[in-house]
XYZ file of C-alpha atoms in Angstrom:
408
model
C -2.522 -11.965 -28.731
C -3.174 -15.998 -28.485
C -5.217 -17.322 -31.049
C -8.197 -19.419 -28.306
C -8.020 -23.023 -28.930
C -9.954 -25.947 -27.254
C -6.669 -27.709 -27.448
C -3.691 -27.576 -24.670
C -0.555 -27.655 -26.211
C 1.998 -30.321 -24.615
C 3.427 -28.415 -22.179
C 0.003 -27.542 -20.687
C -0.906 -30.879 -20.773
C 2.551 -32.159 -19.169
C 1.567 -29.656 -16.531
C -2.045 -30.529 -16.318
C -1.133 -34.023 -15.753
C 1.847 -33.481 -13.338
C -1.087 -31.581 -10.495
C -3.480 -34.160 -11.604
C -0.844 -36.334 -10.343
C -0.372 -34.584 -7.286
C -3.951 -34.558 -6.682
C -5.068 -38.230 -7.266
C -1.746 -39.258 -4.831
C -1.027 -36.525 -2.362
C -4.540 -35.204 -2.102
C -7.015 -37.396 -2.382
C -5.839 -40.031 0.269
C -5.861 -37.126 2.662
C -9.458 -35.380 1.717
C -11.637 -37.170 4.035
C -8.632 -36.686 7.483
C -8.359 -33.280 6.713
C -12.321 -32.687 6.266
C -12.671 -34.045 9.783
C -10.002 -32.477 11.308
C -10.902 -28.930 10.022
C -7.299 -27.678 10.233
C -5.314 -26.428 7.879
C -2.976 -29.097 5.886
C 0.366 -28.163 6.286
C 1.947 -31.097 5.514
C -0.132 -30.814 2.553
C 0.912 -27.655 1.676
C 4.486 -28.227 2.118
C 4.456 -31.063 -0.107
C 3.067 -29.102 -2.493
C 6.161 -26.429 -1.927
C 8.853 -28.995 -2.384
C 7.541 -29.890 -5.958
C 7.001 -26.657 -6.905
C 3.843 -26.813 -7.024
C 3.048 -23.674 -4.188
C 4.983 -21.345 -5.039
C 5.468 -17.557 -6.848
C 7.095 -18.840 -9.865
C 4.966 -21.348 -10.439
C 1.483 -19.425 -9.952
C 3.408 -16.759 -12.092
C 3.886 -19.073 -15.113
C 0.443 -19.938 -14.738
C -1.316 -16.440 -14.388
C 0.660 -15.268 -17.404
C 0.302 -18.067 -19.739
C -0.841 -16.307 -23.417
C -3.557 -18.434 -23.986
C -5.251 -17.406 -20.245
C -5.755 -21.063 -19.802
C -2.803 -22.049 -17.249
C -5.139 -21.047 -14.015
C -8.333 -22.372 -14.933
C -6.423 -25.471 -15.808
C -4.738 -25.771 -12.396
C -7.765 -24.654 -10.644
C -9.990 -27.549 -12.100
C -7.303 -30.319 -11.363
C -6.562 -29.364 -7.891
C -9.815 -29.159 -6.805
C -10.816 -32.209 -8.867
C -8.738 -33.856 -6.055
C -9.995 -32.139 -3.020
C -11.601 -28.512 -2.651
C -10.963 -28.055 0.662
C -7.057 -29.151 0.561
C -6.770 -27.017 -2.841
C -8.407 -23.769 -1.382
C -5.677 -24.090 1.447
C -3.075 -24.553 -1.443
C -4.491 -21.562 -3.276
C -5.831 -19.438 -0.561
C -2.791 -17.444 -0.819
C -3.380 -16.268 -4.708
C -6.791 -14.292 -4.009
C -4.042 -11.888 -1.990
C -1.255 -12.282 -4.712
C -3.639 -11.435 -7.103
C -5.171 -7.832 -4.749
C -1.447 -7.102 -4.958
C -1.366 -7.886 -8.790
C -4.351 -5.688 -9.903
C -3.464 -2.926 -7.388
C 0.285 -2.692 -6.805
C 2.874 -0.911 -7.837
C 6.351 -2.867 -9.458
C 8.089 -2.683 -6.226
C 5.013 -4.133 -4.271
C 5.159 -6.729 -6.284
C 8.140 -7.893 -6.270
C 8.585 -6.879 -2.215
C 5.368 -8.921 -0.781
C 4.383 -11.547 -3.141
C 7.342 -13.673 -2.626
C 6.576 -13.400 1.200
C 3.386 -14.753 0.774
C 4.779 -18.362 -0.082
C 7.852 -18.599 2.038
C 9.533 -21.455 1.161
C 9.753 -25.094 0.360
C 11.065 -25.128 3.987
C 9.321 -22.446 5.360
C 5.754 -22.548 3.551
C 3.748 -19.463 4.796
C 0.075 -18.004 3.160
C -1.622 -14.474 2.719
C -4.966 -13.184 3.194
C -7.083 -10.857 1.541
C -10.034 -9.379 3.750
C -12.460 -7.490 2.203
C -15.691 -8.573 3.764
C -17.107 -7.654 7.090
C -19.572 -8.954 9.390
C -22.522 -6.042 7.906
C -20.589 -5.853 4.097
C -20.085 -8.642 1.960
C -22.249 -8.297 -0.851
C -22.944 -4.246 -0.075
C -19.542 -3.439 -0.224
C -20.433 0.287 -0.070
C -21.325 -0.663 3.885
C -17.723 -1.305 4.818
C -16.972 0.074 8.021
C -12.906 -0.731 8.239
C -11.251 2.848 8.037
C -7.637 3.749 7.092
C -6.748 7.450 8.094
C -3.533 9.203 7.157
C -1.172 10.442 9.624
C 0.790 12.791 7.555
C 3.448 13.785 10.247
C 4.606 9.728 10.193
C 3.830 8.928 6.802
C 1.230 6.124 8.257
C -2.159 4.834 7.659
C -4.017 3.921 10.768
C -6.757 0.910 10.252
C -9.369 -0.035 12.511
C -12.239 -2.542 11.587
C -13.161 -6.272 12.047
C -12.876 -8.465 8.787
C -14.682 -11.626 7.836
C -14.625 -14.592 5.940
C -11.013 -14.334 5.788
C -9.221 -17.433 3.795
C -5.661 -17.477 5.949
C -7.549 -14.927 8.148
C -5.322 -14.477 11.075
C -2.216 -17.433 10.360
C -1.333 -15.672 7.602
C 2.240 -14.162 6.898
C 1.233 -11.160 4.950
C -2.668 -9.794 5.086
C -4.422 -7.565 2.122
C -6.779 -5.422 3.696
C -9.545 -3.317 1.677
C -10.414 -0.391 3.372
C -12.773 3.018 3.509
C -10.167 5.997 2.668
C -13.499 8.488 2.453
C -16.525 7.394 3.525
C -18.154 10.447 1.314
C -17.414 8.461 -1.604
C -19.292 4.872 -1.160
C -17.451 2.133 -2.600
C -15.200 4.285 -4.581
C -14.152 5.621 -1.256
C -11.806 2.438 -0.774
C -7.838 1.492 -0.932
C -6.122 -2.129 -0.372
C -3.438 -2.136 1.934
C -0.418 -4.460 2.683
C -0.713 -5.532 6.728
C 3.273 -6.620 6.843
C 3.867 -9.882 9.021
C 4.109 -9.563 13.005
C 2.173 -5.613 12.702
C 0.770 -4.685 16.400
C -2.558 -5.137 16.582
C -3.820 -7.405 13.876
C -5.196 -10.337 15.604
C -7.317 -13.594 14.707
C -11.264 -13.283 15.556
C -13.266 -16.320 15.427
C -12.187 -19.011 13.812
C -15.479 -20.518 11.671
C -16.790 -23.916 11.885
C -17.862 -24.752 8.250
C -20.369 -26.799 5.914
C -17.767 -27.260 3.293
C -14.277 -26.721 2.365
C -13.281 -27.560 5.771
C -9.510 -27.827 5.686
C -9.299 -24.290 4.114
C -9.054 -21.772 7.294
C -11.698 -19.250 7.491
C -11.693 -16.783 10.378
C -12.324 -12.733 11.456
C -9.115 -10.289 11.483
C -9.577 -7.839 13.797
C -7.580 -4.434 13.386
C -7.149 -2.238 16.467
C -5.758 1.044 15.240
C -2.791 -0.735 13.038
C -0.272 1.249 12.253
C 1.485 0.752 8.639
C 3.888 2.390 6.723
C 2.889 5.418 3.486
C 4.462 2.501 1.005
C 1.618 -0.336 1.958
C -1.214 1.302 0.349
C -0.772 -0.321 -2.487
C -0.821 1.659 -5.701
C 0.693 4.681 -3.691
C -0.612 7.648 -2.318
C -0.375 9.792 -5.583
C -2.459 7.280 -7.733
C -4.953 6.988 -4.749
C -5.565 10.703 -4.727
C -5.691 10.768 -8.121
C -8.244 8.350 -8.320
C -10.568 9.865 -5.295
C -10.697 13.500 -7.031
C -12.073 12.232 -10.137
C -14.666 9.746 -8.304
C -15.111 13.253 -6.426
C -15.913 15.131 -9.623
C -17.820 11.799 -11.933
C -19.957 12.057 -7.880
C -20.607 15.894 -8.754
C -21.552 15.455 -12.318
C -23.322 11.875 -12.083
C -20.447 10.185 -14.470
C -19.225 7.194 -15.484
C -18.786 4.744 -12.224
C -15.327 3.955 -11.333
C -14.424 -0.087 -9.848
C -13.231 -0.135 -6.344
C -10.042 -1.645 -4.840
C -12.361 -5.002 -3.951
C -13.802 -5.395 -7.096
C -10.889 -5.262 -9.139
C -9.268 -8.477 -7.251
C -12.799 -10.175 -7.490
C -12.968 -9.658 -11.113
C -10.030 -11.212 -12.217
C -10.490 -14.162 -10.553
C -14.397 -15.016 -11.302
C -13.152 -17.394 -13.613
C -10.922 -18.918 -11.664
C -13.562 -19.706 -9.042
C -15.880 -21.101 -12.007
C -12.583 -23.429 -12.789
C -12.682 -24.503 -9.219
C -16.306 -25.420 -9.486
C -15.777 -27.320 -12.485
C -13.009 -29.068 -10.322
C -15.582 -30.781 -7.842
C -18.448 -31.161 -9.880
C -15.922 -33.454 -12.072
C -14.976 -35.310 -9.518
C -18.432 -36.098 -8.627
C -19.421 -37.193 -12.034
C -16.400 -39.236 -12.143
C -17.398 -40.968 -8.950
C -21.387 -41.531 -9.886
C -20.327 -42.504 -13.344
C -18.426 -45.162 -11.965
C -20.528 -46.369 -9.392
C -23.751 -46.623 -12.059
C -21.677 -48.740 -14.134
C -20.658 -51.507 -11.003
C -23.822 -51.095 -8.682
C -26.109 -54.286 -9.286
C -29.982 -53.872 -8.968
C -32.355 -55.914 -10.577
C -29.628 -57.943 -12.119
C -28.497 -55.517 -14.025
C -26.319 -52.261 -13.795
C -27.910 -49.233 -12.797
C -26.726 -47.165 -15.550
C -28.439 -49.548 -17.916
C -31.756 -47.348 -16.726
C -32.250 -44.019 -18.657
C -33.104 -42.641 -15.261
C -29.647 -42.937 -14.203
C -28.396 -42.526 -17.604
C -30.130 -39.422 -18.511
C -28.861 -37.745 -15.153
C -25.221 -38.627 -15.995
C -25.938 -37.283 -19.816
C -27.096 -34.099 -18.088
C -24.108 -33.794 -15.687
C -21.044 -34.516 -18.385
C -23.161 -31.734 -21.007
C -23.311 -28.611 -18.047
C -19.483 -29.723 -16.921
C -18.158 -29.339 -20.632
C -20.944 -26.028 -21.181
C -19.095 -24.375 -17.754
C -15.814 -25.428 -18.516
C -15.596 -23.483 -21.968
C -17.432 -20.851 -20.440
C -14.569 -20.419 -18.011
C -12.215 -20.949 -20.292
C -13.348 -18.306 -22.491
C -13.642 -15.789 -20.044
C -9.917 -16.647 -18.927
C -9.145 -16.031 -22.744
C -10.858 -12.881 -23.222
C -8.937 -11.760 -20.145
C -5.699 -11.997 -21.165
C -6.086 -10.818 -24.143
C -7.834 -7.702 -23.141
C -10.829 -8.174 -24.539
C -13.645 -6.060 -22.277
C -16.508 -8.518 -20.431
C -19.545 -6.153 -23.034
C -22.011 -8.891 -21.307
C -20.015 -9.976 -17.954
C -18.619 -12.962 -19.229
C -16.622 -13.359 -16.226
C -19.661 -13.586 -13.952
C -21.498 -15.637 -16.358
C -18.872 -18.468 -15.816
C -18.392 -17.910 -11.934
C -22.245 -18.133 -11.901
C -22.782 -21.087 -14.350
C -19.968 -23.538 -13.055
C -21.064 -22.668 -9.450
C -24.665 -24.152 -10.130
C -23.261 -26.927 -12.054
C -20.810 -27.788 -9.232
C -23.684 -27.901 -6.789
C -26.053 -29.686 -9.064
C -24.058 -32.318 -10.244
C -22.769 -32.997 -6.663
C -26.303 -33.365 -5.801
C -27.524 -35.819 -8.481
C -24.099 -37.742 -7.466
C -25.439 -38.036 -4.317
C -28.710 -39.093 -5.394
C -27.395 -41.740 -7.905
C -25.034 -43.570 -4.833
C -28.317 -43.339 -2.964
C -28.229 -44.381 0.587
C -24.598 -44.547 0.215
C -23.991 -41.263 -1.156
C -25.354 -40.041 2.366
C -22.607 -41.221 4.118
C -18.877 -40.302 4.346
C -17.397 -43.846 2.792
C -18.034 -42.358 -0.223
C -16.718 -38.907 -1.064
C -19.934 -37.258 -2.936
C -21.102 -36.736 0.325
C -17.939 -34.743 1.359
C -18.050 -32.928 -2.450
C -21.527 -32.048 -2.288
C -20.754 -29.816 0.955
C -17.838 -28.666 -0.529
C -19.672 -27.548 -3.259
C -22.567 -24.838 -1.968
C -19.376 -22.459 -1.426
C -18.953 -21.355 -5.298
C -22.558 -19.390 -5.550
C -21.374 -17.864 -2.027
C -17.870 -16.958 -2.155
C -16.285 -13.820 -4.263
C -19.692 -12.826 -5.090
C -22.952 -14.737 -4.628
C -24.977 -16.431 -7.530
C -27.201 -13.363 -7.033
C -24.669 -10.505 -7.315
C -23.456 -12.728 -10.278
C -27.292 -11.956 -11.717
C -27.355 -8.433 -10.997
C -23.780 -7.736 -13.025
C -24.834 -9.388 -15.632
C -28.563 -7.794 -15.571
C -26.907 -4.470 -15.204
C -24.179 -4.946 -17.846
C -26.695 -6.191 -20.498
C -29.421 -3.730 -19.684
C -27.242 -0.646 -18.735
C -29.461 -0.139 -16.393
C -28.992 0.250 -12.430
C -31.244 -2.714 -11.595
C -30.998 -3.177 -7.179
């Protein structure tokens, strides 16, 4: 078990400062075409493949770095340099990751690498969970998955939401209702294999934010997939429904659910993200209060402007160690007693979207407009206290989890 520290070690730092790199060069020049465009960056993305930089064994060094600080740390840089660009770069790991905390060994290894493709073939992977009546209320999913025993197939029907990759992706990671008896336990994840009959794109979604990161509905009309892409197996899955069948019966202990289990372990990865943009904001305000004349005099000679800045750098560093204790306590198994993993999703999210907005404020009339790019940030920014659970679910886990009580 790592010993936390507030200090990288050299190698994380070499590889902090190689995607800060990446970011300030590659990313950054792009941000504002991209944002306008609303398509995803492929060019972009490929770049990003050729360095090594998108890719399995890269994401893989990261996710199992000891100290539980390698994703957070390449969260916050990439989307320090554009959150729209980086979601399309990391889009893919939310699926990785439903694979990860669901799949067997030979899951793992089969449909992870085909998530990424290659340097010269860069492809991305979905996970759909939400629909257009369950997002938050998970136990309202309608998407079903029946067995048909005679073929050793699961059937799914349903219309997904909100889908990052929805639709272009190579591989899709699809939560669905196994037995509708059982609520939210009731669910499974399954592996959608590239080119399946009937999976098709929906509508593609028009967004506030994060605009270069494809959002869209996958709609599933009676897909047919093989026994071995319900991930986890069809043993461990009926294991797993006949005790949340019994715990129903006797009241017990509540068991996660397929969903939740992906969202969990990457909360803090989402708070990293938000940390990402609302440094990049500061950065830009704090340099624009120390050039921008009024009065004679620099604006951030006023404690106004000053005190706002204070305020900014103090909830940055506050969400940043929040996140990066949470990432700790993860890896090294320690149990969330008071939902320190939601606690940093929700804290860093309403940093991200304050700070952007006092950014905005302190460039004044020109932090309206798209020359500068707090306008673009602050947009980007009201997606971390929606996104992999809202500020208020973040609430309610941690009311529940403190109180042990079943607060709605």
């Amino acid at each position: 078990m790592a010993e936390f520290s507030f200090e990288l070690d050299d190698d994380q730092k070499a590889v902090r400062d190689w995607i800060h790199g990446f970011a300030a060069d590659v990313m950054r020049p792009a941000a504002a075409e991209w944002d306008e465009r609303e398509e995803t960056p492929w060019p972009i993305i490929q770049e990003a493949a050729k360095i090594g930089l998108y890719s399995l064994d890269f994401y893989a060094q990261q996710y199992f770095d000891p100290t539980g600080l390698g994703i957070p740390m390449t969260m916050e840089e990439l989307f320090w340099g554009d959150a729209g660009i980086a979601l399309s770069i990391v889009g893919t790991g939310l699926a990785a990751v439903g694979v990860l905390a669901n799949g067997t060994e030979e899951q793992i290894g089969t449909w992870i690498p085909q998530m990424y493709g290659d340097a010269d073939d860069v492809k991305v992977a979905a996970f759909c969970s939400s629909e257009p009546d369950a997002g938050s209320d998970v136990g309202s999913m309608r998407t079903r998955a029946v067995y048909d025993e005679a073929k050793d197939e699961w059937v799914l029907g349903g219309t997904k939401t909100w889908a990052t990759n929805g639709g272009i992706a190579n591989v899709h990671v699809v939560v669905a209702v196994v037995d509708p008896d059982l609520g939210s336990k009731g669910h499974a994840s399954f592996i959608i294999p590239p080119g399946t009959p009937g999976l098709s794109q929906g509508q593609k979604f028009k967004k506030h934010g994060i605009r270069a990161s494809h959002t869209a509905e996958v709609v599933l009309d009676q897909v047919r997939v093989p026994g071995s892409c319900l991930l986890g197996g069809k043993e461990k899955l009926d294991e797993r429904l006949a005790r949340a069948r019994e715990r129903a019966k006797s009241g017990g202990e509540r068991l996660k659910n397929a969903a939740m289990a992906t969202f969990e372990a990457s909360r803090p990865a989402v708070g990293a993200m938000a940390v990402g943009t609302a440094r990049a904001a500061y950065e830009v305000a704090l340099d624009y209060a120390k050039t921008r004349q009024q009065f004679g005099r620099p604006i951030i000679d006023n404690q106004g402007v000053a005190f706002q800045l204070a305020d900014m750098r103090t909830r940055i560093d506050a969400a940043r160690l929040m996140v990066w204790r949470a990432s700790w306590m993860a890896v090294s198994g320690r149990p969330f007693e008071s939902a320190e993993g939601s606690m940093s999703k929700l804290f860093a999210s309403e940093t991200a979207k304050q700070v952007t907005a006092q950014a905005v404020q302190i460039l004044g009339g020109n932090g309206f407009t798209r020359e500068y790019p707090v306008e673009r940030m602050h947009r980007d920014a009201a997606i971390y206290t929606i996104f992999e659970g809202t500020s208020e679910i973040q609430r309610l886990v941690i009311a529940r989890t403190l109180s042990g009580v079943q607060i709605r």
